[in-house]
Amino acid sequence: MAGRPVDALVISLLLLSLIIGLLRSVNAGRSLEGSSGPLQYNFYKSSCPSAESIVRQVVGNAVANEARMAGSLLRLHFHDCFVQGCDGSLLLKSIPGVLEGEQEALPNINSVRGFDVVDDIKAALEKECPGVVSCADILAMAARDSVVVSGGPSYRVLLGRRDSLTASRSLANQFLPGFNFNVSDLIANFANVGLSARDMVVLSGGHTIGKANCNTFAARLTPNVEDPTALEPAYRESLVPQCPAGSNAAFVNLDIASPTLFDNGYYSNLLRTRGLLHSDQVLYSTAGTTRNQVARYAKSQAAFFSDFTAAIIKMGNIAPLTGSTQGEVRTQCGFVNSS
């Protein structure tokens, strides 16, 4: 009987220890919240707390001045991540005899744009917190803000990327998806960078904003009743006068219904064979899981938004350079610091 109070005290101490341990675990979990590999949320919380607001303001002004810029900035992030990972290599300018930039690769030449906006963002950030925010992170934040300002979903951006010291035109030619790809080509292309077929279909929905050059769909302007991906006749006829023969300077909205609004209209267009690019229309015109996924997003914008945010965060985590020994933080996005 005399030992019972001691037993009770031991039990109480054990329970208290357990509670403290649980609380510590919860707090530890909170401190790691949002981490994805080496990237982190709020990476610039101490070193440049106004970084995200600066990017948001410059992007907002640029899109207000030209709605097409939203699609262009989103595409920059996409085309950067597919070559060497999300490292800002796309932004490096070619230097004869030194560096063959990715901007002149076939999928990019006379196509990727928005570099002036990226430079404006970088200049504003360098003024606020010199040498802190990487160009690769600028692309990730600008892509998110372009989606949001166009009416799409907001999401938290993982940050902490460093900028590469090199670029690769040959890899850009090899790994960037083509406008004439079939479903099997697209699936293999996305698999090369660790993205699934599901990721591919939802990230293709980024074509709900932006424009395409006429030469990317010129072959689709000729009627072909045997082709299941052929454009709906009335839509095709409306495109012909927008693309004068031999003109490579004309651009057409990727989404005929709501070209400046980030919504699920892209998928609704595919159900009516109004996918401007062959690589868009095959997602629905080819039997299989991609067709079912397109139908799902056409029916539910909420499903599209939810899956898109997960996929673009995943894409933004492709092989980033991180830590003090990998890459650098460029002072100018178009050139490595040593030059």
XYZ file of C-alpha atoms in Angstrom:
339
model
C 0.000 0.000 0.000
C 2.837 2.408 0.793
C 4.243 2.104 -2.765
C 1.108 3.223 -4.573
C 1.686 7.023 -4.288
C 5.155 6.505 -5.806
C 3.651 4.434 -8.624
C 1.118 7.143 -9.255
C 3.866 9.779 -9.354
C 5.901 7.704 -11.828
C 2.881 7.229 -14.044
C 2.135 10.964 -13.909
C 5.703 11.798 -14.874
C 5.590 9.308 -17.724
C 2.345 10.828 -19.009
C 3.791 14.337 -18.732
C 6.895 13.241 -20.643
C 4.724 11.699 -23.328
C 2.668 14.888 -23.696
C 5.813 17.032 -23.957
C 7.196 14.671 -26.592
C 4.010 14.900 -28.618
C 4.029 18.680 -28.437
C 7.628 18.773 -29.592
C 6.745 16.499 -32.514
C 3.894 18.776 -33.524
C 6.105 21.857 -33.351
C 8.814 20.103 -35.322
C 6.246 19.190 -37.948
C 5.151 22.805 -38.169
C 8.699 23.989 -38.697
C 8.985 21.593 -41.659
C 5.554 22.383 -43.067
C 5.610 22.873 -46.794
C 9.119 21.632 -47.369
C 9.573 19.546 -50.507
C 13.074 18.212 -50.743
C 15.509 21.118 -50.592
C 12.931 23.800 -51.419
C 10.923 25.604 -48.757
C 7.979 27.915 -48.334
C 8.863 31.379 -47.026
C 12.490 30.882 -48.063
C 12.987 34.665 -48.246
C 11.076 35.480 -45.068
C 14.168 36.926 -43.388
C 16.498 37.738 -46.281
C 13.947 39.486 -48.530
C 10.488 39.591 -46.922
C 8.956 41.708 -49.697
C 10.145 39.410 -52.515
C 6.787 37.860 -53.344
C 4.898 41.152 -53.183
C 7.433 42.773 -55.546
C 7.051 39.946 -58.068
C 3.265 40.110 -57.763
C 3.205 43.844 -58.428
C 5.451 43.750 -61.492
C 3.574 40.791 -62.979
C 0.233 42.459 -62.331
C 1.336 45.630 -64.086
C 2.756 43.690 -67.047
C -0.399 41.632 -67.561
C -2.598 44.710 -67.186
C -0.546 46.281 -69.975
C -0.691 43.141 -72.159
C -2.941 40.211 -71.254
C -0.884 37.804 -73.375
C 2.051 38.248 -71.000
C 0.429 35.949 -68.427
C 0.701 32.981 -70.764
C 4.222 33.977 -71.760
C 5.491 34.065 -68.169
C 3.824 30.760 -67.344
C 5.511 29.221 -70.386
C 8.943 30.508 -69.323
C 8.735 28.524 -66.087
C 7.596 25.430 -67.979
C 10.345 25.597 -70.616
C 12.981 26.330 -68.005
C 12.157 23.332 -65.830
C 12.182 20.821 -68.699
C 15.841 21.546 -69.504
C 18.428 20.915 -66.759
C 15.701 21.366 -64.142
C 14.270 24.593 -62.732
C 17.523 26.537 -62.733
C 16.928 29.664 -64.819
C 19.048 28.301 -67.680
C 16.463 29.443 -70.228
C 17.169 33.055 -69.287
C 20.865 32.941 -70.197
C 21.651 34.802 -73.406
C 23.857 33.242 -76.054
C 27.489 34.317 -76.167
C 29.250 33.350 -79.432
C 31.968 30.823 -78.794
C 31.067 30.596 -75.114
C 27.447 29.605 -74.595
C 24.664 28.375 -76.891
C 21.533 29.624 -75.174
C 18.246 27.752 -75.032
C 16.270 30.696 -76.375
C 17.395 29.813 -79.894
C 16.354 26.141 -79.632
C 13.667 25.171 -82.139
C 10.810 24.987 -79.582
C 11.784 28.426 -78.233
C 13.061 30.601 -81.048
C 10.738 33.482 -81.906
C 8.349 31.956 -79.386
C 9.386 32.314 -75.755
C 9.055 35.862 -74.499
C 8.614 37.921 -71.348
C 12.318 38.341 -70.632
C 11.887 42.091 -70.258
C 9.347 41.519 -67.473
C 11.718 39.110 -65.738
C 14.449 41.751 -65.979
C 12.097 44.342 -64.459
C 11.349 41.998 -61.571
C 15.023 41.285 -61.045
C 15.919 44.991 -61.068
C 13.266 45.722 -58.438
C 14.462 42.853 -56.255
C 18.121 43.849 -56.596
C 17.192 47.317 -55.429
C 15.337 45.940 -52.410
C 17.669 43.081 -51.436
C 20.760 42.759 -53.643
C 22.068 39.310 -54.490
C 19.352 37.407 -52.660
C 16.503 36.258 -54.935
C 17.410 33.896 -57.762
C 16.144 34.190 -61.316
C 14.886 30.595 -61.168
C 12.703 31.523 -58.197
C 11.496 34.611 -60.055
C 10.203 32.356 -62.846
C 8.341 30.165 -60.359
C 6.717 33.126 -58.590
C 5.903 34.942 -61.838
C 4.202 31.827 -63.194
C 2.002 31.564 -60.098
C 1.117 35.259 -60.188
C 0.308 35.067 -63.909
C -2.172 32.292 -63.167
C -3.732 34.215 -60.282
C -4.030 37.545 -62.085
C -5.781 35.689 -64.934
C -8.436 34.325 -62.599
C -6.811 30.998 -61.791
C -6.015 29.346 -58.455
C -3.482 30.694 -55.999
C -0.930 28.389 -54.441
C 2.135 28.643 -52.250
C 5.418 28.558 -54.152
C 8.326 26.511 -52.909
C 11.501 28.593 -53.087
C 15.237 28.326 -52.662
C 16.382 27.547 -56.201
C 19.778 28.734 -57.358
C 20.693 29.837 -60.878
C 22.705 27.649 -63.231
C 26.044 28.628 -64.712
C 25.264 26.896 -67.995
C 22.516 26.354 -70.556
C 21.976 23.675 -73.200
C 20.417 24.318 -76.577
C 20.799 20.655 -77.508
C 18.869 19.516 -74.429
C 16.161 22.083 -75.142
C 15.773 20.657 -78.634
C 15.641 17.164 -77.162
C 13.389 17.509 -74.139
C 10.844 20.272 -74.799
C 7.494 18.883 -76.046
C 6.493 19.590 -79.635
C 3.233 20.991 -80.978
C 2.899 17.968 -83.303
C 3.381 15.319 -80.596
C 0.927 12.455 -80.149
C -0.206 11.210 -76.743
C 2.527 8.573 -76.520
C 5.143 11.216 -77.380
C 3.812 13.547 -74.702
C 3.692 10.864 -72.030
C 7.288 9.854 -72.756
C 8.404 13.485 -72.854
C 6.944 14.279 -69.442
C 8.221 10.992 -68.004
C 11.749 12.122 -68.913
C 11.500 14.763 -66.191
C 9.598 12.650 -63.682
C 6.080 13.834 -64.480
C 3.172 11.453 -65.013
C 0.615 11.272 -67.805
C -1.853 12.811 -65.370
C 0.546 15.703 -64.738
C 0.909 16.142 -68.493
C -2.823 16.502 -69.123
C -3.384 19.006 -66.331
C -0.284 21.081 -67.103
C -1.398 21.237 -70.750
C -4.358 23.167 -69.365
C -1.977 26.122 -69.081
C -2.928 26.671 -72.727
C -6.137 28.196 -71.446
C -4.192 31.487 -71.699
C -1.674 32.758 -74.229
C -1.242 32.591 -77.980
C 0.364 30.319 -80.581
C 2.217 31.202 -83.762
C 0.382 30.284 -86.965
C 3.217 28.038 -88.111
C 2.546 25.704 -85.167
C -0.880 24.737 -86.509
C -0.678 25.661 -90.217
C -1.095 22.020 -91.273
C -4.404 21.902 -89.395
C -5.941 24.593 -91.587
C -6.331 22.119 -94.459
C -9.537 20.045 -94.188
C -8.954 16.364 -93.376
C -12.129 14.425 -92.673
C -10.185 11.221 -91.943
C -8.201 12.759 -89.093
C -9.978 12.391 -85.714
C -7.972 15.359 -84.400
C -9.040 17.633 -87.288
C -10.357 21.023 -86.271
C -14.085 21.621 -86.112
C -14.889 23.116 -89.563
C -16.348 26.438 -88.432
C -13.434 26.993 -86.055
C -10.921 26.090 -88.752
C -12.527 28.506 -91.202
C -12.336 31.296 -88.619
C -8.593 30.713 -88.276
C -7.711 30.907 -91.961
C -7.967 34.713 -92.310
C -5.967 35.147 -89.097
C -3.032 33.270 -90.633
C -2.079 34.751 -94.019
C -0.181 32.305 -96.214
C 3.544 32.405 -95.554
C 3.184 34.582 -92.464
C 5.145 33.538 -89.383
C 4.425 36.740 -87.522
C 0.745 36.120 -86.756
C -0.428 34.722 -83.423
C -3.795 33.258 -82.449
C -5.406 32.729 -79.049
C -4.959 29.184 -77.759
C -8.420 29.310 -76.165
C -11.089 30.646 -78.502
C -13.728 31.034 -75.792
C -11.933 32.859 -72.949
C -8.377 33.608 -74.117
C -7.312 35.794 -71.194
C -9.078 33.886 -68.411
C -7.435 30.974 -66.628
C -10.347 28.529 -66.548
C -11.319 25.065 -67.772
C -12.432 26.363 -71.171
C -9.377 24.724 -72.746
C -10.821 21.288 -71.985
C -14.308 22.211 -73.150
C -12.747 23.258 -76.453
C -11.141 19.828 -76.856
C -14.540 18.145 -76.519
C -15.633 20.175 -79.593
C -12.381 19.519 -81.530
C -11.360 23.114 -81.010
C -7.918 22.366 -79.658
C -5.686 24.712 -81.607
C -2.550 22.567 -81.528
C -2.377 18.931 -82.545
C -0.696 18.159 -79.205
C -3.729 19.635 -77.451
C -6.474 17.901 -79.419
C -4.916 14.426 -79.200
C -5.493 14.471 -75.435
C -9.219 13.998 -76.105
C -9.311 12.531 -79.611
C -7.126 9.580 -78.574
C -8.914 6.819 -76.662
C -7.547 6.189 -73.199
C -7.071 7.757 -69.800
C -6.116 11.184 -71.138
C -9.526 11.399 -72.829
C -11.280 10.626 -69.546
C -9.187 13.179 -67.692
C -10.005 15.893 -70.253
C -13.711 15.130 -69.868
C -13.387 15.378 -66.084
C -11.763 18.799 -66.219
C -14.256 20.051 -68.791
C -16.975 19.166 -66.315
C -15.280 20.429 -63.161
C -13.143 23.564 -63.010
C -12.545 22.883 -59.318
C -10.946 19.532 -60.183
C -8.746 21.202 -62.784
C -7.620 23.922 -60.384
C -6.847 21.450 -57.606
C -4.836 19.119 -59.829
C -3.095 21.970 -61.643
C -1.693 23.483 -58.458
C -0.350 20.099 -57.330
C 1.223 19.421 -60.733
C 2.892 22.805 -61.191
C 4.370 22.626 -57.684
C 5.705 19.184 -58.589
C 7.106 20.526 -61.861
C 8.785 23.393 -60.023
C 10.716 20.859 -57.960
C 12.476 19.249 -60.945
C 16.207 19.058 -60.180
C 16.668 22.465 -58.539
C 20.105 23.752 -57.636
C 20.186 24.529 -53.921
C 22.607 25.409 -51.160
C 25.622 27.663 -51.201
C 27.772 25.382 -53.350
C 25.381 24.839 -56.277
C 24.982 27.487 -58.949
C 24.692 31.127 -57.947
C 22.222 33.974 -57.554
C 22.645 35.971 -60.751
C 22.763 39.743 -60.594
C 21.376 39.880 -64.132
C 19.181 37.007 -65.251
C 20.630 36.917 -68.760
C 24.253 36.456 -67.728
C 26.258 34.533 -65.170
C 27.968 36.764 -62.631
C 31.483 36.012 -63.810
C 30.721 37.528 -67.235
